[in-house]
Structure formats: structure tokens, C-alpha cells
Amino acid sequence: MTSIRDIPDALIAALRDARHVCVLTGAGVSAESGVPTFREAQDGLWAKYRAEELATPEAFLADPVLIWRWYRWRRELVAEAQPNSGHLAIAKLADRVPRFTLVTQNVDNLHQRAGSSNVIEFHGNIFEDRCFADGSLQAGDDGTAVPTCSECGGNLRPGVVWFGEAIPERALNESCAAAADCDLFLSIGTSSLVYPAAGLADLAKQNGAMVAEINPNPTMNAARFDFSLAGNSGVILPELLNSLSL
Ligand code: OAD
């Protein structure tokens, strides 16, 4: 069990003195809610597929029915999940520092359900439906095999960023600006394998921020960070939040 004594004093001091804290989260922050991380094997019906094979425009064009079935399965799984103590601590942390930016690679909406606002969704949101042709946000999924756009009649797609697709411009610009401006950057529950999200920590570091990661499995970036806290975010984040009250 991580206790306050395991968190470096310099990190606690940096959090206390921070003018602007920027947090990047990945699938690991939702792991304690029972949502499989991106690179964990899928189970049951979907065990024969790798997420990387399904989350692409090509896979959708080849078999939109299959892709909609996959995303409906994921929507149900995520809708049943509850925000965990890590999500809740992040939401509370935002109220304890002068300026706070939350960037998430997750599409599961759990940060919002935990009370976080102004969440920058780097990879979209699984509960949004968009027109496949022009990406415009559309009304909800009508439950048909492949829902259609009310404006153009073409296929709808889940509102998530697929492999090979660009990050939404506003999300990218706001995330980079926050990383460059912050004085403390926390990389939480991400393998730091996928760019440009993984580059945000470097951008923060280059601009003078202290950078720490929270991950039970220290990542390749850990050597470049000021601190790497090896543990579950649902345990460490509440302790980090508590350190502000001491
Ligand atoms: P990954 O599945 O690559 O990495 C999840 C990370 O969470 C791993 O490093 C785990 O060690 C860590 N982890 C597991 N349990 C944890 C816990 N309780 N607390 C903290 N960390 C924990 O997921 P991401 O890094 O989010 O992009 O993947 C980044 C992107 O890769 C995804 O957003 C997705 C994929 O390509 C798109 O879909 C575009």
C-alpha cells in the first residue's frame, strides 16, 4: 500500500507550489474500474481480434456491422464501470491548484462521470456518434446494425480517433499549450507508446516542468522523468491529493 512517505517530498512540494498542473491519463487510470487497458488481450467473443485491427477506418469500411458490434460491446462494458478513486482524486485535484488541465487518451467518459470538467479528449469519446463522411457530431445510435447520418444518409461511426487518423486539432493544440505552460506534468496510466500523446511529457520537460509518471510498470520514458511512482493510480492519486491537506 503506497503511503505518503513513499511519495517524494520534492513532488509533493511541486504540487503544493504549482501554478499550473497538467495531467495526461491513459487506459491504466480506468483499469481499477474494470475496463481492460488498450494492450490487454480482449476477452470472450472479441478474444480473436486485436484492438489495433478493429479501431481503423479500413476495418470499418470492410465490415461496419462488425465494428459497430465491437463498439456497442465496449460501450456496454464501460457504461457498467464506475469511476475509481484515481478518477475521483483527479477531479478533486483540479479544485486544489490554481490552474489544472486534464488530457485523456481514454474514450470511456469516466473522468467526466467522476466530476472532471473541461476534459481534453485526445482520442474522442466512445459514446459520441459521428458522420463517417464528414465527422460531424450526430444524434445517438438508433440501434440498427449500422446507424445512418440524419443529414447525408451515410454511415455513422463511433466518435473515437482510429489508428492512422489525426488527433482533433483543438484537442492537440490545447494539450500542447498546456504541456508547454505547466510547471508540473503527471503522466498517469499510460504506456507512453503512442504519439503525439506520449510527446506531451517531453514538451513539458523541455519547458521547465517537473514530470512524474504513475504506473505499476515503469515505462521507457521513466528514465527521462523526474519521478516514476510504481503503483496503481487508484492508490497513489488519493495519497497525492491528501498530501495537499497536510
Ligand atoms: P496501454 O494499454 O498502452 O497502457 C496502459 C498502461 O496502464 C500500462 O503502462 C499499464 O502498466 C498501466 N496500468 C495498468 N494498471 C494501472 C493502474 N491501476 N494504475 C496506473 N497504471 C496502470 O494504454 P494507453 O497508454 O492508454 O489510442 O494507450 C494509448 C493509446 O494507444 C490508446 O489511447 C489507443 C492506443 O492506440 C487510440 O485508440 C488512438
CSV table of N, CA, C and O in Angstrom, one decimal, residues 46 48-49 53-72 132 145-147 155-158 162:
chain,number,residue,atom,x,y,z
A,46,TRP,N,-14.4,-11.4,-28.4
A,46,TRP,CA,-13.5,-10.5,-29.1
A,46,TRP,C,-12.1,-11.0,-28.9
A,46,TRP,O,-11.1,-10.3,-29.4
A,48,LYS,N,-10.4,-13.1,-30.4
A,48,LYS,CA,-9.7,-13.4,-31.6
A,48,LYS,C,-9.2,-12.2,-32.3
A,48,LYS,O,-8.5,-12.3,-33.4
A,49,TYR,N,-9.7,-11.0,-31.8
A,49,TYR,CA,-9.3,-9.8,-32.5
A,49,TYR,C,-8.3,-9.0,-31.7
A,49,TYR,O,-8.4,-9.1,-30.4
A,53,GLU,N,-6.6,-4.0,-34.8
A,53,GLU,CA,-7.2,-4.5,-36.1
A,53,GLU,C,-8.6,-3.9,-36.3
A,53,GLU,O,-9.1,-3.8,-37.5
A,54,LEU,N,-9.2,-3.6,-35.2
A,54,LEU,CA,-10.6,-3.1,-35.3
A,54,LEU,C,-10.8,-1.6,-35.3
A,54,LEU,O,-11.7,-1.0,-36.0
A,55,ALA,N,-9.9,-0.9,-34.6
A,55,ALA,CA,-10.0,0.5,-34.5
A,55,ALA,C,-9.3,1.3,-35.6
A,55,ALA,O,-8.4,2.0,-35.4
A,56,THR,N,-9.8,1.0,-36.8
A,56,THR,CA,-9.2,1.6,-38.0
A,56,THR,C,-10.3,2.0,-39.0
A,56,THR,O,-11.3,1.2,-39.1
A,57,PRO,N,-10.2,3.0,-39.8
A,57,PRO,CA,-11.2,3.3,-40.9
A,57,PRO,C,-11.3,2.2,-41.9
A,57,PRO,O,-12.4,1.9,-42.3
A,58,GLU,N,-10.2,1.5,-42.1
A,58,GLU,CA,-10.2,0.4,-43.1
A,58,GLU,C,-11.1,-0.7,-42.6
A,58,GLU,O,-11.9,-1.3,-43.3
A,59,ALA,N,-10.9,-1.0,-41.3
A,59,ALA,CA,-11.8,-2.1,-40.7
A,59,ALA,C,-13.2,-1.8,-40.8
A,59,ALA,O,-14.1,-2.6,-41.1
A,60,PHE,N,-13.5,-0.5,-40.5
A,60,PHE,CA,-14.9,0.0,-40.6
A,60,PHE,C,-15.5,-0.2,-42.0
A,60,PHE,O,-16.6,-0.7,-42.3
A,61,LEU,N,-14.7,0.3,-43.0
A,61,LEU,CA,-15.2,0.2,-44.4
A,61,LEU,C,-15.4,-1.2,-44.8
A,61,LEU,O,-16.3,-1.6,-45.5
A,62,ALA,N,-14.5,-2.1,-44.3
A,62,ALA,CA,-14.5,-3.5,-44.7
A,62,ALA,C,-15.7,-4.2,-44.1
A,62,ALA,O,-16.4,-5.0,-44.7
A,63,ASP,N,-16.1,-3.8,-42.8
A,63,ASP,CA,-17.2,-4.5,-42.1
A,63,ASP,C,-17.8,-3.6,-41.1
A,63,ASP,O,-17.5,-3.8,-39.9
A,64,PRO,N,-18.6,-2.6,-41.4
A,64,PRO,CA,-19.1,-1.7,-40.5
A,64,PRO,C,-20.0,-2.4,-39.4
A,64,PRO,O,-20.1,-1.9,-38.3
A,65,VAL,N,-20.7,-3.5,-39.8
A,65,VAL,CA,-21.5,-4.2,-38.8
A,65,VAL,C,-20.7,-4.7,-37.7
A,65,VAL,O,-21.0,-4.6,-36.5
A,66,LEU,N,-19.5,-5.4,-38.1
A,66,LEU,CA,-18.6,-5.9,-37.0
A,66,LEU,C,-18.1,-4.8,-36.1
A,66,LEU,O,-18.1,-5.0,-34.9
A,67,ILE,N,-17.7,-3.7,-36.7
A,67,ILE,CA,-17.1,-2.6,-35.9
A,67,ILE,C,-18.2,-2.1,-35.0
A,67,ILE,O,-17.9,-1.8,-33.8
A,68,TRP,N,-19.4,-1.9,-35.5
A,68,TRP,CA,-20.5,-1.4,-34.6
A,68,TRP,C,-20.7,-2.4,-33.5
A,68,TRP,O,-20.9,-2.0,-32.3
A,69,ARG,N,-20.7,-3.7,-33.8
A,69,ARG,CA,-20.9,-4.7,-32.7
A,69,ARG,C,-19.8,-4.6,-31.6
A,69,ARG,O,-20.1,-4.6,-30.4
A,70,TRP,N,-18.6,-4.3,-32.1
A,70,TRP,CA,-17.5,-4.2,-31.1
A,70,TRP,C,-17.6,-3.0,-30.2
A,70,TRP,O,-17.5,-3.1,-29.0
A,71,TYR,N,-18.0,-1.9,-30.9
A,71,TYR,CA,-18.1,-0.7,-30.1
A,71,TYR,C,-19.3,-0.7,-29.1
A,71,TYR,O,-19.3,-0.2,-28.0
A,72,ARG,N,-20.4,-1.4,-29.6
A,72,ARG,CA,-21.5,-1.5,-28.6
A,72,ARG,C,-21.2,-2.4,-27.5
A,72,ARG,O,-21.5,-2.1,-26.3
A,132,PHE,N,-19.6,9.4,-40.8
A,132,PHE,CA,-18.4,8.8,-41.3
A,132,PHE,C,-17.8,9.7,-42.4
A,132,PHE,O,-16.6,9.9,-42.5
A,145,ALA,N,-28.2,-2.1,-37.3
A,145,ALA,CA,-26.8,-2.7,-37.5
A,145,ALA,C,-25.7,-1.7,-37.7
A,145,ALA,O,-24.7,-1.7,-37.1
A,146,VAL,N,-26.0,-0.8,-38.6
A,146,VAL,CA,-25.1,0.4,-38.9
A,146,VAL,C,-25.9,1.6,-38.9
A,146,VAL,O,-26.6,1.9,-39.9
A,147,PRO,N,-26.0,2.5,-37.9
A,147,PRO,CA,-26.8,3.7,-37.9
A,147,PRO,C,-26.4,4.6,-39.0
A,147,PRO,O,-25.2,4.6,-39.4
A,155,ASN,N,-23.2,6.2,-43.4
A,155,ASN,CA,-23.0,5.5,-42.2
A,155,ASN,C,-22.5,6.5,-41.0
A,155,ASN,O,-21.7,7.4,-41.3
A,156,LEU,N,-23.0,6.2,-39.8
A,156,LEU,CA,-22.4,6.8,-38.7
A,156,LEU,C,-21.3,5.9,-38.2
A,156,LEU,O,-21.2,4.7,-38.4
A,157,ARG,N,-20.4,6.6,-37.4
A,157,ARG,CA,-19.2,5.8,-36.8
A,157,ARG,C,-19.1,6.3,-35.4
A,157,ARG,O,-19.5,7.4,-35.0
A,158,PRO,N,-18.5,5.5,-34.5
A,158,PRO,CA,-18.3,6.0,-33.1
A,158,PRO,C,-17.3,7.1,-33.2
A,158,PRO,O,-16.5,7.2,-34.0
A,162,TRP,N,-9.4,6.8,-34.7
A,162,TRP,CA,-8.9,5.4,-35.0
A,162,TRP,C,-7.4,5.5,-35.4
A,162,TRP,O,-6.9,6.6,-35.6
